[in-house]
Coordinates of C-alpha atoms and ligand atoms in Angstrom, one line a residue:
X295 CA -2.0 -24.5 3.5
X296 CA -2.7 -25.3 -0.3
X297 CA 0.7 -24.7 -2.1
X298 CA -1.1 -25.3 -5.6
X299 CA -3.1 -21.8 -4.9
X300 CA 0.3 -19.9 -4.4
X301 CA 1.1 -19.7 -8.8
X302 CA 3.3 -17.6 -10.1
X303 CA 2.1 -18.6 -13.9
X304 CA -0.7 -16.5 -14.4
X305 CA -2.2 -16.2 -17.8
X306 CA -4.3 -13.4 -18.4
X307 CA -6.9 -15.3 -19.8
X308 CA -7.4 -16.9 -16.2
X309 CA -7.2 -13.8 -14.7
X310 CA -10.1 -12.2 -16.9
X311 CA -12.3 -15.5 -16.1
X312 CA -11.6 -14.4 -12.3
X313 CA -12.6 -10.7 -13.0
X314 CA -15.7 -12.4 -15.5
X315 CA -17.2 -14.3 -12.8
X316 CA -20.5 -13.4 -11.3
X317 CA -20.2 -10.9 -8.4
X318 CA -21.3 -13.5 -5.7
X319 CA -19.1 -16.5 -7.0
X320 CA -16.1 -13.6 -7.1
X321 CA -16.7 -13.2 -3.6
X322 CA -16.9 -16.3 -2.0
X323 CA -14.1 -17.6 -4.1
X324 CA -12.1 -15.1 -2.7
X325 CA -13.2 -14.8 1.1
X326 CA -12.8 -18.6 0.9
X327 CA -9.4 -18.7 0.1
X328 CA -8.7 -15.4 2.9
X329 CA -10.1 -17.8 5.4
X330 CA -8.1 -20.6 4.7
X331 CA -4.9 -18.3 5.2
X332 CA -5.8 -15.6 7.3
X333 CA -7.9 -14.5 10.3
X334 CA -11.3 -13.1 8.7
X335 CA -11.8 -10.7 11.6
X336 CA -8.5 -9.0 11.5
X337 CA -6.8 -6.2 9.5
X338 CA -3.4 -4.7 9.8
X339 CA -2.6 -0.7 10.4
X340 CA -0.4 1.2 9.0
X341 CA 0.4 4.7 9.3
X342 CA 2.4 6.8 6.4
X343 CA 4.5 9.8 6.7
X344 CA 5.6 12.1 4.2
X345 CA 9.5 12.8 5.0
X346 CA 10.2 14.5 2.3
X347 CA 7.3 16.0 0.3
X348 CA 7.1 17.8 -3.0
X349 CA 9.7 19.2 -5.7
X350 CA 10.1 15.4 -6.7
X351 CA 11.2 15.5 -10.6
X352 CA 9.6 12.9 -11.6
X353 CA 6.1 12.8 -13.9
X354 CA 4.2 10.7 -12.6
X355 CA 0.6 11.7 -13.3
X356 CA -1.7 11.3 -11.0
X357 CA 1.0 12.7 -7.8
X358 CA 0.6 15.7 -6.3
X359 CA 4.3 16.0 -5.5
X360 CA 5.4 16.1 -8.9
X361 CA 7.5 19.5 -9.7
X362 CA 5.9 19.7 -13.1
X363 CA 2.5 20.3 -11.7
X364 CA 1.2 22.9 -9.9
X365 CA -0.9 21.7 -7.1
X366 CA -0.3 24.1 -4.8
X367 CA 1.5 21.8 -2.6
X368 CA 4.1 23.3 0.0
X369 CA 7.9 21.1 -0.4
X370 CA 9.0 20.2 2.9
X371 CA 12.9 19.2 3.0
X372 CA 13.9 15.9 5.0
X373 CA 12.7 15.9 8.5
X374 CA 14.4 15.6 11.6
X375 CA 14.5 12.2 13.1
X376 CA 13.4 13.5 16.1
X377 CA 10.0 14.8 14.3
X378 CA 9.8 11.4 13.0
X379 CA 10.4 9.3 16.0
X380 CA 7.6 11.4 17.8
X381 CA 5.3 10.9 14.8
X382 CA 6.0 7.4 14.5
X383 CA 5.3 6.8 18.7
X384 CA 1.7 8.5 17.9
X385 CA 0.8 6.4 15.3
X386 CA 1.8 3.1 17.7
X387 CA -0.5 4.8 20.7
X388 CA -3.2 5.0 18.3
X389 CA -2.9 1.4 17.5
X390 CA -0.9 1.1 14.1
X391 CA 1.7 -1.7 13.7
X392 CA 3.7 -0.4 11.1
X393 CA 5.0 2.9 10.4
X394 CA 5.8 3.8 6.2
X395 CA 8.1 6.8 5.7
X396 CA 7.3 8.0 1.9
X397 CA 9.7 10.6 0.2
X398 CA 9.3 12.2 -2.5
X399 CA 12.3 11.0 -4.6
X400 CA 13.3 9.6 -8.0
X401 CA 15.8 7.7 -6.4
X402 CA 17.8 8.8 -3.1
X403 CA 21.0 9.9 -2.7
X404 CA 23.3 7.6 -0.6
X405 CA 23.8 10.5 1.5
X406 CA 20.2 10.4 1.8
X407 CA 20.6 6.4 3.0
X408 CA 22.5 8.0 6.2
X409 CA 19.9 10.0 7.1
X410 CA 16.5 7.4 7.1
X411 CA 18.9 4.7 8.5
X412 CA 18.3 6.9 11.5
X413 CA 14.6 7.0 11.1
X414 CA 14.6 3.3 10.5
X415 CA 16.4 2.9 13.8
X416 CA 14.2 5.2 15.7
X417 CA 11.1 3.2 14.6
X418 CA 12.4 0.0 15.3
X419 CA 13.2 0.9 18.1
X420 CA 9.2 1.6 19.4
X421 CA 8.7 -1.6 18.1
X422 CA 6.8 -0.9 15.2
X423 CA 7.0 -2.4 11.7
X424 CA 9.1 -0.1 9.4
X425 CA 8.5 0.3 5.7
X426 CA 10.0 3.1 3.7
X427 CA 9.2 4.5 -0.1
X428 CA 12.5 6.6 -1.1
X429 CA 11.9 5.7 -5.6
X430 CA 14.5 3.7 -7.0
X431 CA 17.2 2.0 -5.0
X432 CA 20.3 0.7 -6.4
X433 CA 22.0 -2.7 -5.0
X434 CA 24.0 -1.1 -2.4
X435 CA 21.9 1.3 -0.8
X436 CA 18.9 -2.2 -0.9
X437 CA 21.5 -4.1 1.1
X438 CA 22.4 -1.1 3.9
X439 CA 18.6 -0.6 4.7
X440 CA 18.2 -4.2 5.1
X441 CA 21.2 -4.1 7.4
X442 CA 19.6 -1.3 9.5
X443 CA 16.5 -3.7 10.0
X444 CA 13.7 -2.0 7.8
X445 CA 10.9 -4.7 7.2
X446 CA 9.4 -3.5 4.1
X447 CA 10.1 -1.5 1.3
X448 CA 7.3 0.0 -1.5
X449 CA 7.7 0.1 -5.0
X450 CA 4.6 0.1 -6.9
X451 CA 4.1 -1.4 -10.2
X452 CA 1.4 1.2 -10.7
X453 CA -0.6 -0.4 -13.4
X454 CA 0.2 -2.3 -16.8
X455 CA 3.4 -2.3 -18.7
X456 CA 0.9 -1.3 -21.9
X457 CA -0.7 2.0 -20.0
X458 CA 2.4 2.7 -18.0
X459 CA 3.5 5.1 -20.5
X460 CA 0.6 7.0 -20.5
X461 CA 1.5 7.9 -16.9
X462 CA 4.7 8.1 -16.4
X463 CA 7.6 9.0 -19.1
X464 CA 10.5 9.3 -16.4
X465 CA 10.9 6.0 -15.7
X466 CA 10.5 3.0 -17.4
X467 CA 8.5 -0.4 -15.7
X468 CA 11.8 -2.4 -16.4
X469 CA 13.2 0.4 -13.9
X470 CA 10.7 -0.9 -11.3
X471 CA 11.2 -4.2 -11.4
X472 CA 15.2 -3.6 -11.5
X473 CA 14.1 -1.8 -7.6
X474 CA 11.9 -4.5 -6.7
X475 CA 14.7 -7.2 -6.8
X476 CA 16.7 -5.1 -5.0
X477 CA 14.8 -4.9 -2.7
X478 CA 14.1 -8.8 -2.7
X479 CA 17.7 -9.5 -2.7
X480 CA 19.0 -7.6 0.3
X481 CA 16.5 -9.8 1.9
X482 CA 13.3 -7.2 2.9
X483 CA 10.0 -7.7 2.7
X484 CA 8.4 -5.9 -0.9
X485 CA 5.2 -3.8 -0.5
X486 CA 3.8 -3.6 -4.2
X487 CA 0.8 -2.8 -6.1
X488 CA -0.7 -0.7 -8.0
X489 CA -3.6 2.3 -8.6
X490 CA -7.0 1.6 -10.7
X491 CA -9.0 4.6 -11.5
X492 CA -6.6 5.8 -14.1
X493 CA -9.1 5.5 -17.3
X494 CA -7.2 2.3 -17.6
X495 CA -8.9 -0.6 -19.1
X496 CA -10.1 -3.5 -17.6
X497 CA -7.5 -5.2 -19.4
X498 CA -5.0 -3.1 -17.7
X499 CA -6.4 -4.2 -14.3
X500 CA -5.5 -7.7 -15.7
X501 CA -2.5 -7.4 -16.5
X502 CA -1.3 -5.4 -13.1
X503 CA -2.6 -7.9 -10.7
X504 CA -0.6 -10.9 -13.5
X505 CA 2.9 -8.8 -13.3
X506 CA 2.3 -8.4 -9.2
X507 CA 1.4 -12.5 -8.7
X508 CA 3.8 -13.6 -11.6
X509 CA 7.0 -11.9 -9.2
X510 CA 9.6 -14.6 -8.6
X511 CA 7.8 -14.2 -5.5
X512 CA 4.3 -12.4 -4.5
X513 CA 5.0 -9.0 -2.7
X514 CA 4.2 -9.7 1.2
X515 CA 2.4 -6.6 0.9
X516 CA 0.1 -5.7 -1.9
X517 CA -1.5 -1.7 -1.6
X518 CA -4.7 -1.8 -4.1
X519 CA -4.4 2.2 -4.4
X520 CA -7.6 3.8 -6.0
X521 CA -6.8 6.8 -7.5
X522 CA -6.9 10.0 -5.3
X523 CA -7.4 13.1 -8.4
X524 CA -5.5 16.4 -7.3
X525 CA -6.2 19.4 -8.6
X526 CA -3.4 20.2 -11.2
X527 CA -1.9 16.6 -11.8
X528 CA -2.7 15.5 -15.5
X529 CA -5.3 12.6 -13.8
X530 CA -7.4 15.2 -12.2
X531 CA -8.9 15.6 -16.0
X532 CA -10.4 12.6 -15.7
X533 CA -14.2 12.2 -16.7
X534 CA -15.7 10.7 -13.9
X535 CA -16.8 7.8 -15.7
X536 CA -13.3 7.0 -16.0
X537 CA -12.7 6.7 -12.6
X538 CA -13.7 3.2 -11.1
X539 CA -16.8 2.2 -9.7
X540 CA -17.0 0.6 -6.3
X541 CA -18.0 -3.2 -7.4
X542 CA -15.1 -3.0 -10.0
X543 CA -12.5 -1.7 -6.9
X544 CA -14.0 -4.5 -4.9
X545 CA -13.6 -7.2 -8.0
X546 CA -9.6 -6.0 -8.1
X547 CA -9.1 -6.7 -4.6
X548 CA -10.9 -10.3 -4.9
X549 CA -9.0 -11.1 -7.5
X550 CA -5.7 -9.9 -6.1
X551 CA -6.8 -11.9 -2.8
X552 CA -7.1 -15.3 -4.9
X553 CA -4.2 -14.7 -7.3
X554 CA -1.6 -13.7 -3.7
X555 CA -3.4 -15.9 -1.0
X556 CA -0.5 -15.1 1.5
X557 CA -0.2 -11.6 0.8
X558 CA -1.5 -8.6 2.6
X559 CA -3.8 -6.8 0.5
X560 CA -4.1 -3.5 1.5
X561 CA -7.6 -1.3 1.1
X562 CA -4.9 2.0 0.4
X563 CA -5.6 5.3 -0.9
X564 CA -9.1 6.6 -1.6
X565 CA -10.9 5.2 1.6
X566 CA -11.9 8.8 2.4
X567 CA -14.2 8.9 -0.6
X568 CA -15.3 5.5 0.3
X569 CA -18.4 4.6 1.8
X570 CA -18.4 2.3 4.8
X571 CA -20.2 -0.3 2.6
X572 CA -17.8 -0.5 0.1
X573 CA -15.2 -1.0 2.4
X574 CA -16.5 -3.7 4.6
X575 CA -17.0 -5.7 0.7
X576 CA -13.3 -5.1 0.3
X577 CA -12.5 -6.7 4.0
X578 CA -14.8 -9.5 2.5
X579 CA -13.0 -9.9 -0.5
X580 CA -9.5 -10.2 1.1
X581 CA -8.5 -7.0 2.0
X582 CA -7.0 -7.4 5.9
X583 CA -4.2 -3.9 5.9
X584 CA -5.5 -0.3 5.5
X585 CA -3.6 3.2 6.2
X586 CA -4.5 4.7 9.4
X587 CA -4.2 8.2 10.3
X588 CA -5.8 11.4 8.9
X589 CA -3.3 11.7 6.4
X590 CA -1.8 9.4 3.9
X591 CA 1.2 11.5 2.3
X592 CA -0.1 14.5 1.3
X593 CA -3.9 14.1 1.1
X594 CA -6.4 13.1 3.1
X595 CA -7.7 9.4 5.3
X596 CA -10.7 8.9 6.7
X597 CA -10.0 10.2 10.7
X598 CA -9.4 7.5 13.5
X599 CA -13.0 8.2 15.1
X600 CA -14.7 6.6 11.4
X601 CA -12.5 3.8 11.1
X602 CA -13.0 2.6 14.5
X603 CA -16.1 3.1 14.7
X604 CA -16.1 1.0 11.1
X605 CA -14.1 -1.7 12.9
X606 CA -16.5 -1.8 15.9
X607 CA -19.6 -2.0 13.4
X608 CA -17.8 -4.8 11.6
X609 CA -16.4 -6.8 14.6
X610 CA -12.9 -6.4 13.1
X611 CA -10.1 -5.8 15.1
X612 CA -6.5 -4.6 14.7
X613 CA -3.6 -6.6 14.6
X614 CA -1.8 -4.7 17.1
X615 CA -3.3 -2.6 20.2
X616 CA -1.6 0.5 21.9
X617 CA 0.8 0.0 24.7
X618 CA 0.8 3.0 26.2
X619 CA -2.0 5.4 25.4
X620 CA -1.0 9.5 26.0
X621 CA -4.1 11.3 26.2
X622 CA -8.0 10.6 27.0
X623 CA -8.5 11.1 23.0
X624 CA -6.3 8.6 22.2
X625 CA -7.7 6.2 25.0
X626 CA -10.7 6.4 23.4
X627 CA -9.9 5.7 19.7
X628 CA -7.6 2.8 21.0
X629 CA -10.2 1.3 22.9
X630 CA -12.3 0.2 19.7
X631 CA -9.9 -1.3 17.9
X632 CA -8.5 -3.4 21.2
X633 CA -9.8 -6.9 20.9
X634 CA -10.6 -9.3 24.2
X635 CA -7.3 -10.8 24.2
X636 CA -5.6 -7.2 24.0
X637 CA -3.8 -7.9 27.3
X638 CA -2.2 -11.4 25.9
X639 CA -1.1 -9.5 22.6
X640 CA 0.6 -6.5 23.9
X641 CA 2.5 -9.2 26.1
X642 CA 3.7 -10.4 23.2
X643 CA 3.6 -7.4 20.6
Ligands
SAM224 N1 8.6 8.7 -4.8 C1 8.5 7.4 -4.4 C2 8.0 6.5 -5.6 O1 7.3 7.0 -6.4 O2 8.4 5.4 -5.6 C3 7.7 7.1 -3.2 C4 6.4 7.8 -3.0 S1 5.1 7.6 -4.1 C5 4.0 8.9 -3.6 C6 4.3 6.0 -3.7 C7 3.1 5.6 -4.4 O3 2.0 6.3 -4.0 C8 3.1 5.7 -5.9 O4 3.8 4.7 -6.6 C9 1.6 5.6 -6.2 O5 1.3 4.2 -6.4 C10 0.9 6.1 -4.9 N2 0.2 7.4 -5.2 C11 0.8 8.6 -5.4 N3 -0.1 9.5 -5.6 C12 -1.3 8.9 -5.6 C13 -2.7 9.3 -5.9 N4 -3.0 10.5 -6.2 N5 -3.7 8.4 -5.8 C14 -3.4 7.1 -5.5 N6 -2.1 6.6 -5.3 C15 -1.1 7.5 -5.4
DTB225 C1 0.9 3.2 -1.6 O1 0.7 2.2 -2.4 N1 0.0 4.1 -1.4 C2 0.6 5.1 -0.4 C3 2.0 4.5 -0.1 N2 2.0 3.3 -0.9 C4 3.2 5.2 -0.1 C5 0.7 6.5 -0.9 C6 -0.7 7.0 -1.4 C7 -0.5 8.5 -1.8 C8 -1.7 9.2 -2.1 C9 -1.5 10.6 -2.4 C10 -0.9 11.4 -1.4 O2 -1.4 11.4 -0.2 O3 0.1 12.1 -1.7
SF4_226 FE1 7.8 11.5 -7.4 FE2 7.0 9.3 -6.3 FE3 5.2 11.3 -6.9 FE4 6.3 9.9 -8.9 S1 5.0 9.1 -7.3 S2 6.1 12.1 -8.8 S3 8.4 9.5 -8.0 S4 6.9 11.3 -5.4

């Protein structure tokens, strides 16, 4: 391992003459510095569920489960734990490692902190991963989730400090990074990134990927979200030139790859616009986690059958495989993404 290629000092100025470089030096700079960290063949599943969904007060713009915007999107209060557990024991048949709970909070209640400690449990308990995304988090409530075991906890960044305000007015960055050492501190693993596709600048894009690396340590998880437009959030207005092209998306992930060698960088939302090309240059550049599952919170993934089948095109393979498998369908869809060792692995898993 090459400690001088974990900084935490990035200027932007190196981090444009990343983005600057020709396509082809981009690209095997950064699948280059994946290999020397990471098994090229192999990219970790995770599977998200909305517990709570909708009515959040928050503005975020481009999220469908803001109450300010009409999106025609049914709220759903907390779920059962039971209606959790059973979700989260599907996702781990179908092959995923980790389970992410998302809820559509600014921040939750510590009442609220009884009730996922529950879910936590429950997941931990199947022996999946468990991440959660519940808004802001104050010291205490950090500490009593880490004390109930969860693994990973999300808190984007979103985008730059400088275009931040053009998307959300209800909370300020500072705010964020005030959750994300929280989160550090209590001693879980952060999940943090960001979304491109805004009608940010490329500059923007600069400067997301320099706050993420520049952390007093890189998240372990890094989602690369490209922006998913709802019909009624302020984003949806977009022109479509503003949106981002598929060699740019595949330029932010490279660079996030060589900036946060030892992170996960996840291919997150808007795979299901994605063509199969596209992605496999993203599992090129350094992208090795993806959400699996027909849904991500509250719109839509590309369906198990297309992603394995993308995994068995690609010779990639999960970095978990299914236990127990519950019906033919599922038997199936586990089957592609089990590699030759899978005995050996669920041995160990
Ligand atoms: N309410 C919590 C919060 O905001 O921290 C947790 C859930 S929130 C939906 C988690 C993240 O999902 C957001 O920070 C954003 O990065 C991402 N996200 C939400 N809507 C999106 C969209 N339409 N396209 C892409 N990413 C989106
Ligand atoms: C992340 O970075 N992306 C996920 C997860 N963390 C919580 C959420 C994407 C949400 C896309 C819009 C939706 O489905 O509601
Ligand atoms: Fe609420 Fe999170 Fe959506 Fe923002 S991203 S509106 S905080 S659910």
């Amino acid at each position: 391992m090459n400690s001088a290629e974990v900084r935490h000092d990035w200027s932007a100025a190196e981090v444009q003459a990343l983005f600057d470089l020709p396509f082809n030096d981009l690209l095997f700079r950064a699948h280059s510095v994946h290999r020397r960290y990471f098994d090229a063949n192999k990219v970790q599943l995770s599977t998200l569920l909305s517990i709570k969904t909708g009515a959040c007060p928050e503005d975020c713009g481009y999220c469908p489960q803001s109450v300010r915007y009409d999106t025609g999107l049914e709220k759903e209060a907390l779920m059962d734990v039971e209606v959790v557990k059973a979700a989260a024991a599907k996702a781990k048949a179908a092959g995923a490692s980790r389970f992410c709970m998302g809820a559509a909070w600014r921040s939750p209640k510590d009442r609220d902190i009884d009730a996922v400690i529950d879910m936590v449990k429950a997941v931990k308990d199947l022996g999946l991963e468990s991440c959660m995304t519940l808004g802001m988090l104050k010291e205490q409530q950090a500490r009593r989730l880490a004390e109930a075991g969860l693994d990973y906890y999300n808190h984007n960044l979103d985008t730059s400090p400088e275009y931040y305000e053009k998307i959300i007015t209800t909370r300020t960055y500072q705010d964020r990074l005030d959750t994300l050492e929280h989160v550090r501190e209590a001693g879980m693993k952060v999940c943090c990134g960001g979304i491109v596709g805004m009608g940010e600048e490329p500059a923007d894009r600069v400067e997301m990927l320099r706050q993420l690396a520049n952390l007093p340590e890189h998240p372990q998880s890094v989602p690369i979200n490209s922006l998913v437009k709802v019909q009624g959030t302020p984003l949806n207005g977009l022109p479509g030139e503003q949106s981002i092209e598929p060699f740019d998306f595949i330029r932010v992930i490279a660079v996030a790859r060589i900036m946060m060698p030892r992170s996960y960088v996840r291919l997150s939302a808007g795979r299901q616009a994605m063509n199969d090309q596209t992605q496999a240059l993203c599992f090129f550049a350094g992208a090795n986690s993806i959400f699996y599952g027909e849904k991500l919170l509250t719109t839509g993934n590309p369906d198990h059958e297309r992603d394995v089948a993308l995994f068995q095109r690609l010779g990639i393979e999960s970095d978990q495989v299914a236990e127990q498998v519950d019906t033919a369908e599922e038997a199936a869809c586990c089957g592609a993404v089990e590699s030759a060792d899978a005995a050996g692995k669920a041995a160990t898993a």
